[in-house]
Short mmCIF file of C-alpha atoms and ligand atoms in Angstrom, two decimals:
data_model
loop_
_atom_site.label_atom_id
_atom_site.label_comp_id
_atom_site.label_asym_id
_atom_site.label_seq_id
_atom_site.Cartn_x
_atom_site.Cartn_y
_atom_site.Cartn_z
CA UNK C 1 0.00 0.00 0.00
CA UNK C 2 0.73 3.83 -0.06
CA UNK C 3 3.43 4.79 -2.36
CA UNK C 4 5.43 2.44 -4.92
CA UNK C 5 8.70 2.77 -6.89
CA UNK C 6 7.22 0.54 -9.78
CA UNK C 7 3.76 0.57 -10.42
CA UNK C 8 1.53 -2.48 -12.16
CA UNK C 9 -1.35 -1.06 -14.32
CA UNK C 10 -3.72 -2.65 -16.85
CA UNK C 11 -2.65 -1.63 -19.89
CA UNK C 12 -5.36 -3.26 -22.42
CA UNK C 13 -8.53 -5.12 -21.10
CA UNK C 14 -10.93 -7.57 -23.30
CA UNK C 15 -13.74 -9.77 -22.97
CA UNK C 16 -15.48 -12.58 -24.36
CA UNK C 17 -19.29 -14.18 -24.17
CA UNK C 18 -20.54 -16.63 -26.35
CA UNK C 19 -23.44 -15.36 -28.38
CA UNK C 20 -26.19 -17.45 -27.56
CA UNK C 21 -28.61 -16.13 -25.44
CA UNK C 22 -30.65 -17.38 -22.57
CA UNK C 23 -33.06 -15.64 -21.38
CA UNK C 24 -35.84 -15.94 -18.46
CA UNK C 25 -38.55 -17.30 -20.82
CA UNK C 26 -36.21 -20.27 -21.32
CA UNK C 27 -36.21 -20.60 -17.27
CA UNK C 28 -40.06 -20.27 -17.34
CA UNK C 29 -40.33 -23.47 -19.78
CA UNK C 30 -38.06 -25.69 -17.70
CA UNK C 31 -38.58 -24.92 -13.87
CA UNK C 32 -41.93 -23.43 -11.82
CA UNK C 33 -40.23 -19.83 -12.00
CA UNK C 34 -41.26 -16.68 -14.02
CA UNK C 35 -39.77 -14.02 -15.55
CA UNK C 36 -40.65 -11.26 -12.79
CA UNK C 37 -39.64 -13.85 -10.22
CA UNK C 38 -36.61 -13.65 -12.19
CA UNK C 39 -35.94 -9.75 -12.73
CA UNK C 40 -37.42 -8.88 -9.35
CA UNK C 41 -35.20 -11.21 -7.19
CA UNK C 42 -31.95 -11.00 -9.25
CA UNK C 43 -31.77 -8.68 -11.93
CA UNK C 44 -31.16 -10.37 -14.31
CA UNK C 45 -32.85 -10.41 -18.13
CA UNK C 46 -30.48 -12.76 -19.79
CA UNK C 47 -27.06 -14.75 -19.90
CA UNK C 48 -24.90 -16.32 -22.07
CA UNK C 49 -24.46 -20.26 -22.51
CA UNK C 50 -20.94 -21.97 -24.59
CA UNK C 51 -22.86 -25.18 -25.57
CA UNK C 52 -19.58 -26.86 -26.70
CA UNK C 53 -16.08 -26.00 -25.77
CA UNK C 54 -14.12 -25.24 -22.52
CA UNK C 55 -13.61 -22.10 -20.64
CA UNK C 56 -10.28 -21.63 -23.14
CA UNK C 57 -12.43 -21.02 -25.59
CA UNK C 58 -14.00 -18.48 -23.76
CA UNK C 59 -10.66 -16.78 -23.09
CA UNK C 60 -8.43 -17.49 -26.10
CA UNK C 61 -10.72 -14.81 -28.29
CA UNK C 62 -10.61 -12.51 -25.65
CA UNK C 63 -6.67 -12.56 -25.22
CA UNK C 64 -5.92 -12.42 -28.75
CA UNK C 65 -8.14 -9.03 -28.76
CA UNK C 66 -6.40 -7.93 -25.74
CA UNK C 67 -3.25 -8.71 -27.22
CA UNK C 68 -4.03 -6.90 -30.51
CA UNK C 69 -5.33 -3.73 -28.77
CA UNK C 70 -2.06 -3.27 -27.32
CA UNK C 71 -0.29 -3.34 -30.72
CA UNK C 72 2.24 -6.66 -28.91
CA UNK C 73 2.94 -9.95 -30.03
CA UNK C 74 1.93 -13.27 -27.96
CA UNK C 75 5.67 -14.24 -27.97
CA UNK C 76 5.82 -11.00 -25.50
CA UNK C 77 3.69 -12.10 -22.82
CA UNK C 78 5.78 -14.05 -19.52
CA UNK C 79 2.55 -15.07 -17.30
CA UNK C 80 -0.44 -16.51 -18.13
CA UNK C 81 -3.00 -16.58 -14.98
CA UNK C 82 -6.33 -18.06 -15.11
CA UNK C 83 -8.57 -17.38 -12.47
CA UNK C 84 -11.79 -20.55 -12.86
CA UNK C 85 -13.72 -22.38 -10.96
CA UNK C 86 -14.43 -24.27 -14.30
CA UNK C 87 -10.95 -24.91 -15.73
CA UNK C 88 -11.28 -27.39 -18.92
CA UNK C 89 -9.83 -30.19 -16.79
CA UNK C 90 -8.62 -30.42 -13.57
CA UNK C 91 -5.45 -30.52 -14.94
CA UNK C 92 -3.26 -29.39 -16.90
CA UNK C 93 -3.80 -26.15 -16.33
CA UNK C 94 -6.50 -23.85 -18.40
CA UNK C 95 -3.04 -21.50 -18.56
CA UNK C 96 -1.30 -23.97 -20.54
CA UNK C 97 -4.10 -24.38 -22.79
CA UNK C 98 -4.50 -20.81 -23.54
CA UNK C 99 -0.99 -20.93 -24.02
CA UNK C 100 -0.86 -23.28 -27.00
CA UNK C 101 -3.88 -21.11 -27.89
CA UNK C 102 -2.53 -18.08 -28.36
CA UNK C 103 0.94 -19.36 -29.33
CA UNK C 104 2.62 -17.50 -26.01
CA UNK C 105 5.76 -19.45 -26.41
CA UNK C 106 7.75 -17.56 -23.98
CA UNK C 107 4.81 -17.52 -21.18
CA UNK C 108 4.78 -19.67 -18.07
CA UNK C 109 1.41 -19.68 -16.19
CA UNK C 110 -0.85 -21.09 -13.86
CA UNK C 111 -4.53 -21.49 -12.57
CA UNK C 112 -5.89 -19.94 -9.39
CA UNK C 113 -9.04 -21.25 -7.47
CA UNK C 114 -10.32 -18.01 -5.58
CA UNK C 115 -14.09 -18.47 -6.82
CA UNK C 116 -15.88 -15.19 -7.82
CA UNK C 117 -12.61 -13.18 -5.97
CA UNK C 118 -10.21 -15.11 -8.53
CA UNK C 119 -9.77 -11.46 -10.81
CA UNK C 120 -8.89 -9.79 -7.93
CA UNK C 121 -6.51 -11.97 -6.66
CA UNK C 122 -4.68 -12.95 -10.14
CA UNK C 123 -4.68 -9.18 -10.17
CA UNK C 124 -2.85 -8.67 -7.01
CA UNK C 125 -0.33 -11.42 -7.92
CA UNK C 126 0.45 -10.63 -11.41
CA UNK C 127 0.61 -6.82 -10.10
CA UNK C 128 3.57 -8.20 -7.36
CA UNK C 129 5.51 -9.90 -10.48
CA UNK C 130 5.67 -6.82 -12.28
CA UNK C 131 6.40 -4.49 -9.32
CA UNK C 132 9.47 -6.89 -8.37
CA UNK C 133 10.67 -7.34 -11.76
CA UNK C 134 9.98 -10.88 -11.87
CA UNK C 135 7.70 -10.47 -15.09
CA UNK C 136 7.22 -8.01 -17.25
CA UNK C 137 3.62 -8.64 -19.08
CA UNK C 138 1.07 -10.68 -17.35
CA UNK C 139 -2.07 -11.64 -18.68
CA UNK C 140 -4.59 -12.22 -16.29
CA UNK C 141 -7.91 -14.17 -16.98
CA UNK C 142 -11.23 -14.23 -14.96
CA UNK C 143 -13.51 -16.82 -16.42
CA UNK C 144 -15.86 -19.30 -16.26
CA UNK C 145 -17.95 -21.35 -17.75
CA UNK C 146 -20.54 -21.79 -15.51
CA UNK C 147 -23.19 -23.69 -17.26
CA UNK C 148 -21.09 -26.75 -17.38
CA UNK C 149 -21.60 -26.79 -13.73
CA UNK C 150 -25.18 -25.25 -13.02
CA UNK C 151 -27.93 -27.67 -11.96
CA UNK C 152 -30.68 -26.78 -14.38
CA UNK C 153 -33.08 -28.85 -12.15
CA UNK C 154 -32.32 -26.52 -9.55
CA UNK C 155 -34.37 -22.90 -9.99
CA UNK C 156 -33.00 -21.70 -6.92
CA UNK C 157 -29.46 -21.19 -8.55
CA UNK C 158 -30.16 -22.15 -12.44
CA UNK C 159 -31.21 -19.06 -13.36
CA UNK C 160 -28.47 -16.94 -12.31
CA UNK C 161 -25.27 -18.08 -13.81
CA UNK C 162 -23.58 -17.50 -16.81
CA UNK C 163 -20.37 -18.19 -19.19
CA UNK C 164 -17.94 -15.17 -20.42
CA UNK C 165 -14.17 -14.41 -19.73
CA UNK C 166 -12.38 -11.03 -19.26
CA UNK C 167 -8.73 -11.02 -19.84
CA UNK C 168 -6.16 -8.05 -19.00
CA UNK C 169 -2.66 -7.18 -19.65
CA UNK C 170 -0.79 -6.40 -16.25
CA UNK C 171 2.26 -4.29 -17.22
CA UNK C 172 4.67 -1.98 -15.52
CA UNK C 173 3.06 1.67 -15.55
CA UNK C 174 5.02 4.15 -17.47
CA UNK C 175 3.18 6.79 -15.48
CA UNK C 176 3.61 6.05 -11.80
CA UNK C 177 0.43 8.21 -10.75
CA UNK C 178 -1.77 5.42 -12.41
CA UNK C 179 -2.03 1.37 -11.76
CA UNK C 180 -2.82 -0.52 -8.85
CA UNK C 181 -2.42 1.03 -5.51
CA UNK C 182 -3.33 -1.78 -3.25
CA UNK C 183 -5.43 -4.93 -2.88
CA UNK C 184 -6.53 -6.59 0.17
CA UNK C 185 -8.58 -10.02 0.67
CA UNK C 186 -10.31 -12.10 3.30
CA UNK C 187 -11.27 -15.69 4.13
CA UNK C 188 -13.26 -17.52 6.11
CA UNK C 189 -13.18 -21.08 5.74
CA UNK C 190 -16.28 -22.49 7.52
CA UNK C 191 -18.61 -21.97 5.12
CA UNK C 192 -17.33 -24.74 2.63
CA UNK C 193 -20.87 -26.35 2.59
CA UNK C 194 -22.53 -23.32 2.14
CA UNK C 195 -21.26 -22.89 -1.05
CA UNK C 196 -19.46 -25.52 -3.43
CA UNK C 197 -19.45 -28.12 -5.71
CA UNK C 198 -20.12 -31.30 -3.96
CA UNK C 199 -18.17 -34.46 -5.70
CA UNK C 200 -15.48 -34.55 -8.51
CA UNK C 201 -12.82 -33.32 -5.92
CA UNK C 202 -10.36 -35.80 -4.41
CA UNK C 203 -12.83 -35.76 -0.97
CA UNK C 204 -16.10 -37.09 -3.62
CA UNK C 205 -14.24 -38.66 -6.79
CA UNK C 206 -16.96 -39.22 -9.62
CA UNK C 207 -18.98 -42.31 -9.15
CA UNK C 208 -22.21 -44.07 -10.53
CA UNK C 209 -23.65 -42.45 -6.94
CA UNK C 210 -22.52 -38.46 -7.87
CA UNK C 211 -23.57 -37.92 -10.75
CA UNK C 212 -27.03 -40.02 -9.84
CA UNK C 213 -27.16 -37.39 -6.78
CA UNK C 214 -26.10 -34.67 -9.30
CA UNK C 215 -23.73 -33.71 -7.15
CA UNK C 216 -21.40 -32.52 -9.73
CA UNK C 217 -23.43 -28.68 -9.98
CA UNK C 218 -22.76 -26.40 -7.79
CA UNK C 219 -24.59 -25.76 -4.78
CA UNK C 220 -25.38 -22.99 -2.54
CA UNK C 221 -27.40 -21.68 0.55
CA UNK C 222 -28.45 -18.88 -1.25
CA UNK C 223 -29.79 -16.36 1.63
CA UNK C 224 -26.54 -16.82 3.90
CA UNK C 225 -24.57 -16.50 0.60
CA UNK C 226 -26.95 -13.13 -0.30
CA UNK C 227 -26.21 -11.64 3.28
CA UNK C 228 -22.72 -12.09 3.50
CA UNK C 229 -21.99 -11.14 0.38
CA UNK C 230 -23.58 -7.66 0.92
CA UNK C 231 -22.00 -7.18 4.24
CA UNK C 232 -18.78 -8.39 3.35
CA UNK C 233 -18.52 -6.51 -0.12
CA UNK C 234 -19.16 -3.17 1.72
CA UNK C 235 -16.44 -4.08 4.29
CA UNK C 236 -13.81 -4.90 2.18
CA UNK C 237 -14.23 -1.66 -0.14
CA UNK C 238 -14.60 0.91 2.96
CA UNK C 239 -11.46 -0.85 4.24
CA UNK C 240 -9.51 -0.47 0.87
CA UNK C 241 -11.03 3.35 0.88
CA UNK C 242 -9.87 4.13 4.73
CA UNK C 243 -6.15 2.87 4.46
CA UNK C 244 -5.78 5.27 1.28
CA UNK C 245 -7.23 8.37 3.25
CA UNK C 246 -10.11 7.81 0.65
CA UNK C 247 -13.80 8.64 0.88
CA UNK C 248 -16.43 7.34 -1.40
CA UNK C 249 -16.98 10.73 -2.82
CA UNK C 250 -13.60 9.80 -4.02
CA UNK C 251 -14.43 6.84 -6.22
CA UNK C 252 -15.42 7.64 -10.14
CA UNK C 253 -16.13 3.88 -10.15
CA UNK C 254 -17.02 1.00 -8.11
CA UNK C 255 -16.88 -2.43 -9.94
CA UNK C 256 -18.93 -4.87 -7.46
CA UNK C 257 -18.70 -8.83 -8.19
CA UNK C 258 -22.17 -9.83 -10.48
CA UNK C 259 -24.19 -11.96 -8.37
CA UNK C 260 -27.12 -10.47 -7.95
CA UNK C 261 -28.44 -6.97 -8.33
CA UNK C 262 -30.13 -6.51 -4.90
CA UNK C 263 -27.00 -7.30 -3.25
CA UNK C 264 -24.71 -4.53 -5.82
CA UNK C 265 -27.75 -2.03 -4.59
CA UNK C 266 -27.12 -2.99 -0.93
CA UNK C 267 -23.75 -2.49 -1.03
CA UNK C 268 -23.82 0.59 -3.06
CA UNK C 269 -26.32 1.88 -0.21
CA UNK C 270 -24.32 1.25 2.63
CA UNK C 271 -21.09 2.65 1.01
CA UNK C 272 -23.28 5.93 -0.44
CA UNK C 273 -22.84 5.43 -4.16
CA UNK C 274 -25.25 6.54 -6.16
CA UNK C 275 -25.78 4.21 -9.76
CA UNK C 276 -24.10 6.74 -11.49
CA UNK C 277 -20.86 5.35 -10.22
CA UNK C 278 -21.70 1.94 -10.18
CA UNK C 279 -20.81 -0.46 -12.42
CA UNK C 280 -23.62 -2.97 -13.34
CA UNK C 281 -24.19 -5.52 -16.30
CA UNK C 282 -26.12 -8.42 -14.37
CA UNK C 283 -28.68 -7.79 -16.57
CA UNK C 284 -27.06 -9.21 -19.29
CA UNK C 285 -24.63 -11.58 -18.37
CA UNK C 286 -25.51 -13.28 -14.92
CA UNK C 287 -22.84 -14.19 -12.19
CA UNK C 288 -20.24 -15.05 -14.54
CA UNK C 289 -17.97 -15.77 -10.88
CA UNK C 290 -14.14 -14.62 -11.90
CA UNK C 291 -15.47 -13.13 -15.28
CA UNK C 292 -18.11 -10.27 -13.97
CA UNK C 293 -15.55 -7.50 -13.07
CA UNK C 294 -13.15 -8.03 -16.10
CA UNK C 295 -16.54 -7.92 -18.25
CA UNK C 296 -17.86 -4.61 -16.87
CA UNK C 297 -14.16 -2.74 -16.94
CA UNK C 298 -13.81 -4.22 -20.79
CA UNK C 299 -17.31 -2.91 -21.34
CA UNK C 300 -17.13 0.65 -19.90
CA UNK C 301 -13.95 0.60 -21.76
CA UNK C 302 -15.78 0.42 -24.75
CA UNK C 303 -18.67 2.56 -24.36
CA UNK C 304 -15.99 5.29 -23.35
CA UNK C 305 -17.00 5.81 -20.04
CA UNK C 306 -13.73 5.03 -18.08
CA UNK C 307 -10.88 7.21 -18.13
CA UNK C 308 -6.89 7.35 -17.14
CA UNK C 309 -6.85 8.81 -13.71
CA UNK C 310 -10.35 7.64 -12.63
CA UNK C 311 -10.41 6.12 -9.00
CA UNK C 312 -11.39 2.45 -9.71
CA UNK C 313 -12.33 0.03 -6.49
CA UNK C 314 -12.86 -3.49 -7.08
CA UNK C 315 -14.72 -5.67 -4.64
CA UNK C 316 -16.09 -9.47 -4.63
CA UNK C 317 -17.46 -12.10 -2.46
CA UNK C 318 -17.45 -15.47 -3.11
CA UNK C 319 -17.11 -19.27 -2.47
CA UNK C 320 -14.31 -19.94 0.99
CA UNK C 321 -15.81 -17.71 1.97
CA UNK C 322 -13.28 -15.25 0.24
CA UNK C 323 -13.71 -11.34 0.30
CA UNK C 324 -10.99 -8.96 -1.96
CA UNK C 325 -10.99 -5.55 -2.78
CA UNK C 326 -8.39 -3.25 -4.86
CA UNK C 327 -8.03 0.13 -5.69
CA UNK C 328 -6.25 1.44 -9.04
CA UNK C 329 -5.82 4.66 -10.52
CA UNK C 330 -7.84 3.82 -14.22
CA UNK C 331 -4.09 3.86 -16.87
CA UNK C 332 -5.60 3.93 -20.21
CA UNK C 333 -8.07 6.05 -22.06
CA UNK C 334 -10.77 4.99 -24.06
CA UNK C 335 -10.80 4.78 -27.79
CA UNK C 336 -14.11 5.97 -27.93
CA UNK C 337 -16.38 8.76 -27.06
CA UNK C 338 -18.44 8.93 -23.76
CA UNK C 339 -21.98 6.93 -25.00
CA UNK C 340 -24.67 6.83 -22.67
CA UNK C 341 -24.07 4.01 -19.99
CA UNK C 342 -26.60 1.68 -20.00
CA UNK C 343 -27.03 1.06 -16.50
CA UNK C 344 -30.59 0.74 -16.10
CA UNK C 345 -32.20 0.04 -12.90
CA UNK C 346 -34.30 -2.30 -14.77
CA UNK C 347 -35.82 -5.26 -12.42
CA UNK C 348 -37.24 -2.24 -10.27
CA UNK C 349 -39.04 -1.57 -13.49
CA UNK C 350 -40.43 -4.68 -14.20
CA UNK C 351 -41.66 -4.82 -10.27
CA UNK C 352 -45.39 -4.44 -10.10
N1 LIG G 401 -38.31 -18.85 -9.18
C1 LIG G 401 -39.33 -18.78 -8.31
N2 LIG G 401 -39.20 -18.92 -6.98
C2 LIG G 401 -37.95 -19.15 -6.52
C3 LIG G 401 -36.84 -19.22 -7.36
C4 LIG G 401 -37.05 -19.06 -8.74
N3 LIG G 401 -36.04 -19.13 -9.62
N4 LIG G 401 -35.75 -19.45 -6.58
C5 LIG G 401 -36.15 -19.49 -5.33
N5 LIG G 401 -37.50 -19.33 -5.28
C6 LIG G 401 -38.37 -19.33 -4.11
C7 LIG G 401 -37.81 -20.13 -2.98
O1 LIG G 401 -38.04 -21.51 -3.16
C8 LIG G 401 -38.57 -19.56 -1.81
O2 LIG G 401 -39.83 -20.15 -1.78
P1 LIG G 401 -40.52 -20.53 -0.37
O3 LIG G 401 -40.67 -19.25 0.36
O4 LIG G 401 -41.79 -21.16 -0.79
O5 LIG G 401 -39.55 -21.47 0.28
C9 LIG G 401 -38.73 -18.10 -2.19
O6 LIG G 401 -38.49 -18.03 -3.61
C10 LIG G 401 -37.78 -17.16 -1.50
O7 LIG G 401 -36.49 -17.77 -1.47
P2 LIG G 401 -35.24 -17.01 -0.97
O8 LIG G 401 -34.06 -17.91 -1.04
O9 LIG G 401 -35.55 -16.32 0.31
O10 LIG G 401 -35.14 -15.92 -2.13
P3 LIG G 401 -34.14 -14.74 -2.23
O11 LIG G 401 -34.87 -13.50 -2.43
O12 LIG G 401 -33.09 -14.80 -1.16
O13 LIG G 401 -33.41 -15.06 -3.60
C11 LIG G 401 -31.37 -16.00 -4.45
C12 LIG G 401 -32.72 -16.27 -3.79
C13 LIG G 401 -31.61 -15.32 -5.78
C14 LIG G 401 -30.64 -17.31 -4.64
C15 LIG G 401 -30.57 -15.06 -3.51
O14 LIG G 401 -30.54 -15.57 -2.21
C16 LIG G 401 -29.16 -14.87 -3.99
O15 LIG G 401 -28.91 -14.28 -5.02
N6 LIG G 401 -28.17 -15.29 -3.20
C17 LIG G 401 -26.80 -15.16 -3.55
C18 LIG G 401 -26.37 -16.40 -4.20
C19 LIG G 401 -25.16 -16.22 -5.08
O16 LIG G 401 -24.89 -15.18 -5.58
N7 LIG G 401 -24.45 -17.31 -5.29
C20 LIG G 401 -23.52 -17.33 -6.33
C21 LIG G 401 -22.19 -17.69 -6.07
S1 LIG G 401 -21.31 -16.71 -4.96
C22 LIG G 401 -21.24 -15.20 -5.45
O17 LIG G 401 -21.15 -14.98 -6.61
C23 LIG G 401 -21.31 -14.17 -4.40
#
């Protein structure tokens, strides 16, 4: 924290979501839920589902646009970090796969299991190699593809997840007023049961008996998982604010983790942000886990809305229980021209 010699910034940020579409009518054919149930409870209008493929596929179009943004070759990247709950197998790595992918033939790389707080932490790690010299370009992946492990049985947690991947380029800031200024994260580990994926670890291997009990989806106690989550979240960030002599009038943007949108409005209540300043795509996409705050920084990227120098605070909650936050000074400016955010407050709307 505080002051750094080097600084770490992203330098080119890029997503990825498959095209096709589902939205809540699907939900309403397939499980006793509705639409409004939908939209009122969550937020959400629609999400994306990778029928075939892994969650490299998901990430290896995204990199190669991240890459190409930048104007640098693949050969010039030294890290490759994917942050999954979904990797294509449990190993090799999804790293090494996006490796071959993208023809990184210098890179190195790993996968990191931090749940829906994986972006934040590959960012705080790939922003330590750069600061101590120890890499030089690090590309760091949140994604996941979260259909391949969402019960669709179960309308309690089928209808909010969805598949997308965000990928960034961590590089040493030429400008040392810009990049990340610190991170911080939490755990609690009592809470495995509360939310995980049963079997297919070495405690459950697969067996005729798992995947008859379909205990290969992920579970979840959704209202402990809904409270903590906005308690947590709103710790973590006024933390992050108070040991940078930070107040939330100082924030341009706040980038909360996509899980639902009653628990981004909670959070934004108790920390005083008003939507303007919020980032918020749940409509669209679901609770992509380690993709949602790569997808909404790519996104605002493109509709021009974020700028170099804007005070950016990330914050997630997620499956450990895990809680991270970071705060960067925004290092790039957008290609485009401000458009109008479209940040509608939209399951209020469709309330009756
Ligand atoms: N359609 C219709 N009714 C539903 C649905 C649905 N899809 N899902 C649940 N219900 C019902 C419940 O069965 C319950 O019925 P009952 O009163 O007859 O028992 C009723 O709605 C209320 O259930 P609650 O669980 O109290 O509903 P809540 O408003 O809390 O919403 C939800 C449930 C959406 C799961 C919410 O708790 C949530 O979003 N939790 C966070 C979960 C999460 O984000 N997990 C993801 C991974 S971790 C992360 O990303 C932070």
């Amino acid at each position: 924290m505080g002051s750094k010699a080097v600084r770490a910034a992203i330098t080119s940020i890029s997503h990825y979501v498959p095209p096709e579409i589902l939205n809540n009518q699907f939900f309403e054919t397939q499980l006793e839920t509705s639409d409004h149930w939908i939209r009122t409870r969550t937020g959400i209008l629609e999400r994306r589902i990778a029928r075939t493929g892994g969650t490299s596929d998901l990430i290896i179009p995204a990199a190669k646009k991240c890459l190409e943004q930048r104007g640098i070759a693949s050969g010039e990247i030294d890290c490759i970090i994917v942050a999954t709950v979904t990797p294509d197998y449990v190993f090799p790595s999804t790293a090494s796969i996006v490796q071959a992918g993208i023809e990184a033939s210098n890179a190195w790389g790993f996968d990191l299991s931090a749940a829906c707080c994986g972006f934040i932490v590959a960012m705080s790690i790939a922003s330590s190699f750069v600061e101590s010299g120890s890499a030089r370009r690090v590309l760091v992946c949140g994604a996941d593809k979260m259909t391949s492990i969402t019960n669709y049985e179960d309308r309690t947690s089928a209808v909010l997840f969805g598949d997308a991947a965000g990928v960034a380029l961590v590089e040493r800031s030429e400008d040392e007023s810009v990049g990340v200024i610190d991170h911080l994260a939490h755990m609690d580990g009592r809470f495995t049961n509360q939310l995980y994926m049963p079997a297919g670890g070495s405690v459950k291997p697969a067996s005729y008996e798992t995947v008859a009990n379909r205990e290969h989806f992920l579970v979840q106690d959704g209202s402990t998982v809904f409270k903590a989550a906005s308690k947590e979240m709103a710790e973590v960030t006024q933390e992050i604010l108070q040991r940078n002599g930070l107040t939330q009038e100082d924030i341009r943007w706040f980038v909360p983790h996509q899980a639902n949108r009653r628990i981004i409005d909670a959070v934004g209540e108790r920390l005083g942000l008003e939507d303007d300043r919020v980032m918020c795509n749940i409509q669209h996409y679901g609770n992509t886990s380690s993709a949602t705050i790569p997808l909404c920084l790519s996104e605002w990227m493109e509709k021009g809305e974020l700028h170099k120098g804007d005070n950016v605070v990330l914050s997630s909650f997620g499956a450990g229980f895990t809680a991270a936050s970071m705060y960067m000074r925004w290092a790039i400016s957008p290609k485009l021209e401000p458009a109008k955010v479209e940040n509608a407050f939209v399951y209020a709307e469709a309330a009756d």
